[in-house]
Short mmCIF file of C-alpha atoms in Angstrom, two decimals:
data_model
loop_
_atom_site.label_atom_id
_atom_site.label_comp_id
_atom_site.label_asym_id
_atom_site.label_seq_id
_atom_site.Cartn_x
_atom_site.Cartn_y
_atom_site.Cartn_z
CA GLN A 1 14.56 -25.08 -34.62
CA LYS A 2 16.08 -24.65 -31.35
CA GLU A 3 16.05 -27.41 -28.48
CA VAL A 4 14.43 -24.82 -25.87
CA GLU A 5 12.39 -21.88 -26.82
CA GLN A 6 11.38 -19.06 -24.69
CA ASP A 7 9.43 -15.99 -24.88
CA PRO A 8 12.25 -13.22 -24.73
CA GLY A 9 9.66 -10.86 -23.86
CA PRO A 10 10.03 -8.21 -22.37
CA LEU A 11 7.70 -8.58 -19.41
CA SER A 12 6.61 -5.77 -17.49
CA VAL A 13 4.24 -5.89 -14.68
CA PRO A 14 3.03 -4.24 -11.29
CA GLU A 15 4.35 -4.85 -7.82
CA GLY A 16 2.17 -7.85 -6.47
CA ALA A 17 1.49 -8.94 -9.66
CA ILE A 18 1.66 -13.31 -10.50
CA VAL A 19 4.03 -13.51 -13.17
CA SER A 20 4.01 -16.95 -15.63
CA LEU A 21 7.58 -17.77 -17.32
CA ASN A 22 7.39 -20.26 -19.95
CA CYS A 23 9.58 -22.74 -22.16
CA THR A 24 8.99 -25.70 -24.71
CA TYR A 25 11.28 -28.11 -25.43
CA SER A 26 11.74 -30.52 -28.45
CA ASN A 27 14.17 -33.05 -26.85
CA SER A 28 12.27 -36.02 -25.16
CA ALA A 29 15.74 -36.85 -23.56
CA PHE A 30 15.52 -33.77 -21.33
CA GLN A 31 14.43 -34.83 -17.56
CA TYR A 32 15.86 -32.28 -15.49
CA PHE A 33 14.65 -28.83 -15.43
CA MET A 34 16.29 -25.56 -13.83
CA TRP A 35 15.21 -22.13 -13.82
CA TYR A 36 18.01 -19.44 -13.26
CA ARG A 37 17.76 -15.88 -12.31
CA GLN A 38 20.51 -13.40 -14.23
CA TYR A 39 20.63 -9.90 -12.89
CA SER A 40 22.19 -7.33 -15.35
CA ARG A 41 26.07 -7.82 -15.22
CA LYS A 42 25.97 -11.04 -12.95
CA GLY A 43 26.14 -14.73 -13.71
CA PRO A 44 23.11 -16.66 -13.44
CA GLU A 45 22.09 -18.18 -10.31
CA LEU A 46 19.92 -21.42 -9.82
CA LEU A 47 16.36 -20.85 -8.54
CA MET A 48 14.27 -24.00 -8.76
CA TYR A 49 15.47 -27.64 -10.10
CA THR A 50 13.02 -30.21 -10.76
CA TYR A 51 13.09 -33.69 -12.43
CA SER A 52 9.42 -34.82 -12.49
CA SER A 53 5.95 -33.75 -13.94
CA GLY A 54 4.16 -31.60 -11.57
CA ASN A 55 4.46 -28.39 -9.56
CA LYS A 56 7.33 -27.69 -7.04
CA GLU A 57 7.27 -24.77 -4.59
CA ASP A 58 9.65 -22.72 -2.99
CA GLY A 59 8.30 -19.50 -1.41
CA ARG A 60 6.98 -17.49 -3.82
CA PHE A 61 8.50 -19.47 -6.59
CA THR A 62 6.68 -22.39 -8.23
CA ALA A 63 7.94 -24.68 -10.97
CA GLN A 64 5.68 -26.60 -13.20
CA VAL A 65 6.65 -29.52 -15.57
CA ASP A 66 4.53 -31.04 -17.93
CA LYS A 67 6.84 -33.69 -19.90
CA SER A 68 3.79 -34.58 -22.18
CA SER A 69 3.45 -31.81 -23.59
CA LYS A 70 7.36 -30.79 -23.29
CA TYR A 71 6.35 -27.43 -21.52
CA ILE A 72 7.31 -26.13 -18.35
CA SER A 73 6.66 -22.75 -16.35
CA LEU A 74 7.72 -20.54 -13.77
CA PHE A 75 5.50 -18.79 -11.37
CA ILE A 76 6.36 -15.87 -9.26
CA ARG A 77 3.53 -14.80 -6.84
CA ASP A 78 3.50 -11.42 -5.37
CA SER A 79 6.15 -10.29 -7.52
CA GLN A 80 8.92 -7.61 -5.82
CA PRO A 81 10.90 -4.81 -7.49
CA SER A 82 14.01 -7.05 -6.80
CA ASP A 83 12.58 -9.55 -8.94
CA SER A 84 13.34 -7.56 -12.06
CA ALA A 85 15.83 -9.82 -13.88
CA THR A 86 16.21 -12.18 -16.86
CA TYR A 87 15.02 -15.48 -16.18
CA LEU A 88 16.35 -18.65 -18.02
CA CYS A 89 15.11 -21.93 -18.11
CA ALA A 90 17.66 -24.73 -18.37
CA MET A 91 17.31 -28.37 -19.33
CA SER A 92 20.00 -32.01 -19.07
CA ASP A 93 19.17 -35.25 -20.36
CA ALA A 94 19.17 -38.28 -18.68
CA GLY A 95 21.68 -40.32 -20.18
CA GLY A 96 24.26 -40.19 -22.74
CA THR A 97 27.65 -38.63 -22.96
CA SER A 98 26.47 -34.93 -22.12
CA TYR A 99 26.91 -35.51 -18.47
CA GLY A 100 26.41 -31.90 -17.24
CA LYS A 101 25.64 -29.98 -20.37
CA LEU A 102 22.79 -27.49 -19.66
CA THR A 103 20.69 -26.19 -22.72
CA PHE A 104 19.41 -23.12 -22.27
CA GLY A 105 16.40 -20.77 -23.31
CA GLN A 106 16.90 -17.40 -24.43
CA GLY A 107 15.84 -15.65 -21.44
CA THR A 108 12.89 -13.49 -20.41
CA ILE A 109 13.41 -10.00 -19.45
CA LEU A 110 11.15 -9.01 -16.36
CA THR A 111 10.85 -5.82 -15.12
CA VAL A 112 8.39 -5.15 -11.87
CA HIS A 113 7.38 -1.66 -11.21
CA PRO A 114 6.44 -0.33 -7.79
CA ASP B 1 28.54 -14.44 -4.31
CA SER B 2 28.98 -17.87 -5.69
CA GLY B 3 32.29 -18.62 -4.92
CA VAL B 4 33.30 -19.02 -8.53
CA THR B 5 36.05 -16.29 -9.70
CA GLN B 6 37.03 -15.31 -13.17
CA THR B 7 39.41 -12.97 -14.35
CA PRO B 8 39.77 -10.78 -16.15
CA LYS B 9 36.35 -9.25 -15.82
CA HIS B 10 36.86 -7.32 -19.17
CA LEU B 11 38.91 -7.69 -22.24
CA ILE B 12 39.35 -5.38 -25.26
CA THR B 13 41.54 -7.04 -28.39
CA ALA B 14 41.57 -7.03 -31.82
CA THR B 15 40.55 -9.52 -34.62
CA GLY B 16 43.12 -12.20 -35.14
CA GLN B 17 44.29 -12.24 -31.51
CA ARG B 18 44.43 -14.71 -28.62
CA VAL B 19 43.21 -14.37 -25.36
CA THR B 20 43.32 -16.61 -22.08
CA LEU B 21 40.15 -16.51 -19.74
CA ARG B 22 40.78 -18.00 -16.27
CA CYS B 23 38.20 -19.48 -13.92
CA SER B 24 38.71 -20.90 -10.24
CA PRO B 25 36.09 -23.30 -9.14
CA ARG B 26 34.14 -23.19 -5.72
CA SER B 27 36.26 -24.89 -2.98
CA GLY B 28 35.62 -28.65 -3.46
CA ASP B 29 34.13 -28.78 -6.78
CA LEU B 30 35.69 -31.08 -9.42
CA SER B 31 34.04 -29.99 -12.76
CA VAL B 32 34.15 -26.67 -14.52
CA TYR B 33 31.93 -25.67 -17.07
CA TRP B 34 32.32 -22.98 -19.85
CA TYR B 35 29.54 -21.20 -21.60
CA GLN B 36 29.55 -18.29 -23.88
CA GLN B 37 26.41 -15.73 -23.85
CA SER B 38 25.84 -13.74 -26.75
CA LEU B 39 22.62 -11.38 -27.82
CA ASP B 40 21.57 -13.78 -30.57
CA GLN B 41 22.55 -17.28 -29.53
CA GLY B 42 21.82 -16.99 -25.83
CA LEU B 43 23.85 -19.05 -23.24
CA GLN B 44 25.38 -21.87 -25.03
CA PHE B 45 27.31 -24.65 -23.31
CA LEU B 46 31.06 -24.89 -24.76
CA ILE B 47 32.75 -27.78 -22.59
CA GLN B 48 32.85 -29.34 -19.37
CA TYR B 49 36.06 -30.96 -17.32
CA TYR B 50 35.94 -33.02 -14.55
CA ASN B 51 39.24 -33.39 -12.21
CA GLY B 52 41.18 -32.46 -15.39
CA GLU B 53 39.94 -34.42 -17.93
CA GLU B 54 37.21 -33.34 -20.40
CA ARG B 55 33.98 -34.78 -19.92
CA ALA B 56 31.12 -33.35 -22.13
CA LYS B 57 31.58 -30.80 -25.57
CA GLY B 58 29.23 -28.60 -26.67
CA ASN B 59 29.10 -25.87 -29.78
CA ILE B 60 32.88 -25.40 -29.16
CA LEU B 61 34.97 -23.86 -32.38
CA GLU B 62 38.02 -25.45 -33.29
CA ARG B 63 39.62 -22.04 -32.55
CA PHE B 64 38.83 -22.29 -28.69
CA SER B 65 40.19 -24.93 -26.39
CA ALA B 66 40.34 -25.24 -22.46
CA GLN B 67 42.11 -27.00 -19.90
CA GLN B 68 41.71 -28.09 -16.31
CA PHE B 69 44.93 -27.82 -14.29
CA PRO B 70 46.04 -30.17 -11.11
CA ASP B 71 44.86 -27.01 -8.50
CA LEU B 72 41.44 -27.43 -10.79
CA HIS B 73 41.49 -24.10 -12.34
CA SER B 74 40.46 -23.81 -15.62
CA GLU B 75 41.56 -21.67 -18.68
CA LEU B 76 39.90 -21.16 -21.96
CA ASN B 77 42.08 -19.77 -25.04
CA LEU B 78 40.66 -18.12 -27.83
CA SER B 79 42.59 -17.86 -31.05
CA SER B 80 42.32 -15.95 -34.48
CA LEU B 81 39.25 -14.06 -32.66
CA GLU B 82 36.53 -12.71 -35.03
CA LEU B 83 34.29 -9.94 -34.52
CA GLY B 84 31.44 -12.49 -33.39
CA ASP B 85 33.53 -13.75 -30.76
CA SER B 86 32.72 -10.67 -28.54
CA ALA B 87 30.13 -12.15 -25.73
CA LEU B 88 30.22 -12.75 -22.19
CA TYR B 89 32.03 -16.01 -21.38
CA PHE B 90 31.01 -17.74 -18.00
CA CYS B 91 32.68 -20.40 -15.93
CA ALA B 92 30.31 -22.63 -13.63
CA SER B 93 31.38 -25.37 -11.49
CA SER B 94 29.91 -28.41 -9.73
CA VAL B 95 30.83 -30.94 -7.09
CA ALA B 96 30.73 -33.77 -9.67
CA SER B 97 30.32 -34.48 -12.89
CA GLY B 98 26.81 -35.68 -13.42
CA ARG B 99 23.55 -33.99 -14.97
CA THR B 100 21.81 -33.33 -11.57
CA ASP B 101 24.41 -31.22 -9.99
CA THR B 102 23.90 -27.71 -9.24
CA GLN B 103 26.15 -25.57 -11.25
CA TYR B 104 27.35 -22.43 -9.64
CA PHE B 105 28.24 -19.60 -12.06
CA GLY B 106 30.98 -16.60 -11.73
CA PRO B 107 30.48 -13.55 -12.82
CA GLY B 108 31.72 -13.77 -16.42
CA THR B 109 34.38 -12.13 -18.51
CA ARG B 110 33.03 -9.73 -21.25
CA LEU B 111 35.32 -10.22 -24.09
CA THR B 112 34.99 -7.37 -26.95
CA VAL B 113 36.56 -8.28 -30.17
CA LEU B 114 37.40 -4.83 -32.25
#
């Protein structure tokens, strides 16, 4: 079983829709949670970073963490065609010797059509 | 543009060969990370260097090795290449070595082993 599970999709939504992307994890040592966006043939770029349970909002994006359920989500409001990309959740632990190691989900391919 | 540069962009080689991938981190960043992205395994952490020293190791094969030079650029050496090594290889950099540092990813090197 992978440490981080993410539904690969693909997900296709109309412009303006609310998008929900989700990851579950099994390693309780994970304490820092990130969402990356990756456009085709590009490197991932950081969208959101959080370390506490609850919601964090940044513009049209909201990251939600539920540590008790080992579940994280990313919501995109008023989705735009420019949001079409692969979304990757990533996590790191709070101790030990893993330092900057990020563990990624498989990525969800999102298409927003006009 | 993240400020992380990787060369070459594409590499096509044969099984059994050896290749070197190069990464220049963002100005001021001391950590360099290497990741491998393939369709079946997703984005996987290989290794981290901080200011010239190995800091964390992931699922890096013995046939692979890396180093970070005094000018902070890094090289990933892949030897005795197999078909399964075909993948996108990303380099990322961050200011320090910790698990809360934002990692900025380069554009990647696409390796094809024939």
